[in-house]
CSV table of C-alpha atoms in Angstrom, one decimal:
chain,number,residue,atom,x,y,z
C,248,MET,CA,-31.5,60.0,-41.6
C,249,ALA,CA,-28.6,57.6,-41.1
C,250,GLN,CA,-28.9,55.2,-38.2
C,251,THR,CA,-26.0,54.7,-35.8
C,252,GLN,CA,-25.1,51.2,-34.9
C,253,THR,CA,-24.3,50.7,-31.3
C,254,SER,CA,-21.8,48.0,-30.4
C,255,PRO,CA,-22.4,45.9,-27.3
C,256,ALA,CA,-20.6,47.1,-24.2
C,257,VAL,CA,-17.4,45.3,-23.5
C,258,LYS,CA,-17.4,44.1,-19.9
C,259,ALA,CA,-14.4,45.5,-18.1
C,260,SER,CA,-12.2,43.2,-16.2
C,261,THR,CA,-12.8,43.1,-12.5
C,262,TYR,CA,-9.3,41.7,-11.7
C,263,ASN,CA,-6.8,44.2,-10.4
C,264,PRO,CA,-3.5,42.4,-9.8
C,265,LYS,CA,-2.1,44.9,-7.3
C,266,ALA,CA,-5.2,45.2,-5.2
C,267,PHE,CA,-5.6,41.4,-5.2
C,268,GLN,CA,-2.0,40.9,-4.0
C,269,ARG,CA,-2.5,43.5,-1.3
C,270,ASP,CA,-5.8,42.1,-0.1
C,271,PHE,CA,-4.6,38.4,-0.2
C,272,VAL,CA,-1.4,39.2,1.7
C,273,ALA,CA,-3.5,41.0,4.4
C,274,LEU,CA,-5.9,38.0,4.5
C,275,ALA,CA,-2.9,35.6,4.9
C,276,VAL,CA,-1.5,37.7,7.7
C,277,GLN,CA,-4.9,38.0,9.5
C,278,ASN,CA,-6.2,34.5,8.8
C,279,PRO,CA,-3.7,32.1,7.2
C,280,LYS,CA,-6.1,29.1,7.3
C,281,LYS,CA,-8.8,31.0,5.4
C,282,ALA,CA,-6.2,32.2,2.8
C,283,ALA,CA,-4.9,28.6,2.4
C,284,ASN,CA,-8.5,27.3,1.9
C,285,MET,CA,-9.3,30.0,-0.6
C,286,ALA,CA,-6.1,29.3,-2.5
C,287,GLY,CA,-6.9,25.6,-2.5
C,288,ASP,CA,-10.4,26.3,-3.8
C,289,TRP,CA,-9.1,28.5,-6.6
C,290,ARG,CA,-6.5,25.9,-7.5
C,291,MET,CA,-9.3,23.2,-7.7
C,292,ARG,CA,-11.5,25.5,-9.8
C,293,LEU,CA,-8.6,26.1,-12.2
C,294,GLU,CA,-7.8,22.4,-12.6
C,295,ASN,CA,-11.5,21.6,-13.2
C,296,ALA,CA,-11.7,24.3,-15.8
C,297,LEU,CA,-8.6,23.0,-17.5
C,298,ILE,CA,-9.9,19.4,-17.5
C,299,GLU,CA,-13.2,20.6,-18.9
C,300,ALA,CA,-11.5,22.5,-21.7
C,301,GLU,CA,-9.2,19.5,-22.5
C,302,THR,CA,-12.2,17.1,-22.5
C,303,ALA,CA,-14.2,19.4,-24.8
C,304,THR,CA,-11.2,19.7,-27.2
C,305,GLU,CA,-10.6,16.0,-27.1
C,306,MET,CA,-14.3,15.3,-27.8
C,307,ALA,CA,-14.3,17.7,-30.8
C,308,LEU,CA,-11.2,16.2,-32.2
C,309,GLN,CA,-12.6,12.6,-31.8
C,310,LEU,CA,-15.9,13.5,-33.4
C,311,ALA,CA,-14.1,15.2,-36.3
C,312,THR,CA,-11.9,12.1,-36.7
C,313,ILE,CA,-14.8,9.8,-36.6
C,314,GLY,CA,-16.8,11.8,-39.1
C,315,GLY,CA,-13.9,12.3,-41.5
C,316,SER,CA,-12.7,8.7,-41.4
C,317,ASN,CA,-16.2,7.4,-41.8
C,318,LEU,CA,-16.7,9.6,-44.8
C,319,ALA,CA,-13.5,8.5,-46.3
C,320,PHE,CA,-14.1,4.8,-45.6
C,321,SER,CA,-17.7,4.9,-46.8
C,322,THR,CA,-16.6,6.7,-50.0
C,323,LEU,CA,-14.0,4.0,-50.6
C,324,SER,CA,-16.7,1.2,-49.9
C,325,GLY,CA,-19.1,2.9,-52.3
C,326,TRP,CA,-16.6,3.2,-55.1
C,327,LEU,CA,-15.5,-0.5,-54.7
C,328,SER,CA,-19.2,-1.6,-54.6
C,329,ALA,CA,-20.0,0.3,-57.8
C,330,LYS,CA,-16.9,-1.2,-59.4
C,331,LYS,CA,-18.2,-4.7,-58.4
C,332,GLU,CA,-21.7,-3.9,-59.8
C,333,HIS,CA,-20.1,-2.7,-63.0
C,334,ILE,CA,-18.1,-6.0,-63.4
C,335,GLU,CA,-21.3,-8.0,-62.7
C,336,ALA,CA,-23.2,-6.1,-65.3
C,337,GLN,CA,-20.5,-6.6,-67.8
C,338,TRP,CA,-20.4,-10.3,-67.0
C,339,LYS,CA,-24.0,-10.6,-68.0
C,340,ASN,CA,-23.4,-8.9,-71.4
C,341,PRO,CA,-20.7,-11.1,-73.0
C,342,ASP,CA,-18.9,-9.4,-76.0
C,343,PRO,CA,-15.7,-10.6,-77.5
C,344,ASN,CA,-15.0,-7.0,-78.6
C,345,GLY,CA,-15.9,-5.5,-75.2
C,346,ASP,CA,-13.9,-4.8,-72.1
C,347,ALA,CA,-11.8,-7.4,-70.3
C,348,THR,CA,-14.8,-8.7,-68.3
C,349,GLN,CA,-17.0,-9.0,-71.4
C,350,LYS,CA,-14.2,-10.8,-73.2
C,351,LYS,CA,-13.9,-13.3,-70.3
C,352,ALA,CA,-17.6,-13.7,-70.2
C,353,ALA,CA,-17.7,-14.4,-74.0
C,354,ASP,CA,-15.0,-17.0,-73.6
C,355,TYR,CA,-16.8,-18.7,-70.7
C,356,TYR,CA,-20.2,-18.8,-72.3
C,357,GLY,CA,-18.7,-19.9,-75.6
C,358,ALA,CA,-17.2,-22.9,-73.8
C,359,ASN,CA,-20.4,-23.3,-71.7
C,360,PRO,CA,-23.3,-22.5,-73.9
C,361,THR,CA,-25.9,-23.9,-71.5
C,362,ALA,CA,-24.6,-21.7,-68.6
C,363,ASP,CA,-27.2,-19.4,-67.0
C,364,ALA,CA,-25.8,-15.9,-66.7
C,365,SER,CA,-28.0,-15.2,-63.7
C,366,LYS,CA,-26.5,-18.2,-61.8
C,367,THR,CA,-22.8,-17.6,-62.7
C,368,SER,CA,-20.4,-15.1,-61.2
C,369,PRO,CA,-17.5,-13.2,-62.7
C,370,PHE,CA,-15.7,-13.7,-59.5
C,371,LYS,CA,-16.1,-17.5,-59.4
C,372,GLU,CA,-16.5,-18.8,-63.0
C,373,GLY,CA,-14.7,-15.8,-64.5
C,374,LYS,CA,-11.9,-15.9,-61.9
C,375,ILE,CA,-12.0,-12.0,-61.8
C,376,LYS,CA,-10.8,-10.4,-58.6
C,377,ASP,CA,-13.7,-9.0,-56.4
C,378,PRO,CA,-12.7,-5.4,-55.8
C,379,THR,CA,-14.6,-5.4,-52.4
C,380,LYS,CA,-12.4,-8.1,-51.0
C,381,MET,CA,-8.7,-8.7,-50.2
C,382,VAL,CA,-7.6,-12.3,-49.8
C,383,GLY,CA,-11.3,-13.2,-49.6
C,384,ILE,CA,-11.9,-10.8,-46.7
C,385,PRO,CA,-14.1,-7.7,-47.1
C,386,VAL,CA,-12.1,-4.5,-47.4
C,387,SER,CA,-14.2,-2.9,-44.7
C,388,LEU,CA,-13.2,-5.7,-42.2
C,389,TRP,CA,-9.5,-5.0,-43.1
C,390,LEU,CA,-10.1,-1.4,-42.2
C,391,VAL,CA,-11.6,-2.2,-38.9
C,392,GLY,CA,-8.8,-4.6,-38.1
C,393,GLY,CA,-6.1,-2.1,-39.2
C,394,THR,CA,-7.5,0.9,-37.3
C,395,GLY,CA,-8.4,-1.3,-34.3
C,396,LEU,CA,-4.7,-2.3,-34.0
C,397,LEU,CA,-3.7,1.4,-34.3
C,398,ALA,CA,-6.1,2.2,-31.5
C,399,TRP,CA,-4.8,-0.6,-29.4
C,400,PHE,CA,-1.1,0.4,-29.7
C,401,GLY,CA,-1.9,4.1,-29.4
C,402,ARG,CA,-4.2,3.7,-26.4
C,403,ASN,CA,-1.8,5.3,-23.9
C,404,THR,CA,-0.4,8.0,-26.2
C,405,ASP,CA,-1.4,11.5,-27.2
C,406,GLN,CA,-2.5,10.2,-30.6
C,407,GLY,CA,-4.8,7.7,-29.0
C,408,VAL,CA,-7.8,9.9,-29.4
C,409,MET,CA,-7.3,10.1,-33.2
C,410,ALA,CA,-6.6,6.4,-33.4
C,411,ARG,CA,-9.8,5.6,-31.5
C,412,GLY,CA,-11.7,7.9,-33.8
C,413,LEU,CA,-10.3,6.1,-36.9
C,414,ALA,CA,-11.3,2.8,-35.5
C,415,THR,CA,-14.8,4.0,-34.6
C,416,GLY,CA,-15.2,5.5,-38.1
C,417,ALA,CA,-14.1,2.1,-39.7
C,418,LEU,CA,-16.5,0.2,-37.4
C,419,THR,CA,-19.4,2.4,-38.2
C,420,ASN,CA,-18.7,2.2,-41.9
C,421,MET,CA,-18.6,-1.7,-41.7
C,422,THR,CA,-21.8,-2.0,-39.6
C,423,GLY,CA,-23.5,0.6,-42.0
C,424,GLU,CA,-22.4,-1.6,-44.9
C,425,LEU,CA,-23.8,-4.7,-43.2
C,426,GLY,CA,-27.1,-2.9,-42.5
C,427,GLN,CA,-27.4,-1.7,-46.1
C,428,ASN,CA,-26.8,-5.2,-47.5
C,429,ALA,CA,-29.2,-6.7,-45.1
C,430,GLY,CA,-31.9,-4.2,-46.0
C,431,ARG,CA,-31.3,-4.7,-49.7
C,432,LYS,CA,-31.6,-8.5,-49.3
C,433,MET,CA,-34.8,-8.1,-47.2
C,434,PHE,CA,-36.4,-5.9,-49.9
C,435,GLN,CA,-35.3,-8.3,-52.7
C,436,LYS,CA,-36.8,-11.3,-50.9
C,437,LYS,CA,-40.1,-9.5,-50.3
C,438,ASP,CA,-40.1,-8.2,-53.9
C,439,LYS,CA,-39.5,-11.8,-55.2
C,440,LYS,CA,-42.2,-13.2,-52.8
C,441,ASN,CA,-44.7,-10.7,-54.3
C,442,GLY,CA,-44.0,-12.0,-57.7
C,443,ASN,CA,-42.0,-9.1,-59.2
C,444,GLY,CA,-38.8,-11.1,-59.5
C,445,ASN,CA,-36.6,-8.1,-59.3
C,446,SER,CA,-33.7,-9.3,-57.4
């Protein structure tokens, strides 16, 4: 036996424009003060409802901007960090027939045979550009500065919400990066203290 699916009852509108106009006109004639108070109360309720709706929309837009920008900035930071680690790994494996970093390392260690690979840096001795920095300043700090300026100049505009979201996303990315680096160093220090020497 087939079951019939019942749909929820749709609530009928209780607002009747003609009846409302008739009753309100009658009230305004009988008691103008009460009608004015009632109209003022409804106006205030409407304004409050509009403000709440606007605030909710603004909050949703800002959260979406913060989340999206943080994802984009942290993806960029992760890619640049992985590139830096790759360069460092290649520097420790000099090969005159390898990639550009390995060739530079081979040249450096060839000229400095007593150099300790664990104490040299491709970004210092090898004069290779650190991908996580621009003009010696971390890229994540550039992002905070750039988006912070956007937020400052856009503070009194309609786009201010998005600009603040971008700046917040950049700031949370940078502080997250700092926290990760601090945690990594703490672990490496503890690991070294325990005699594992894995730093």
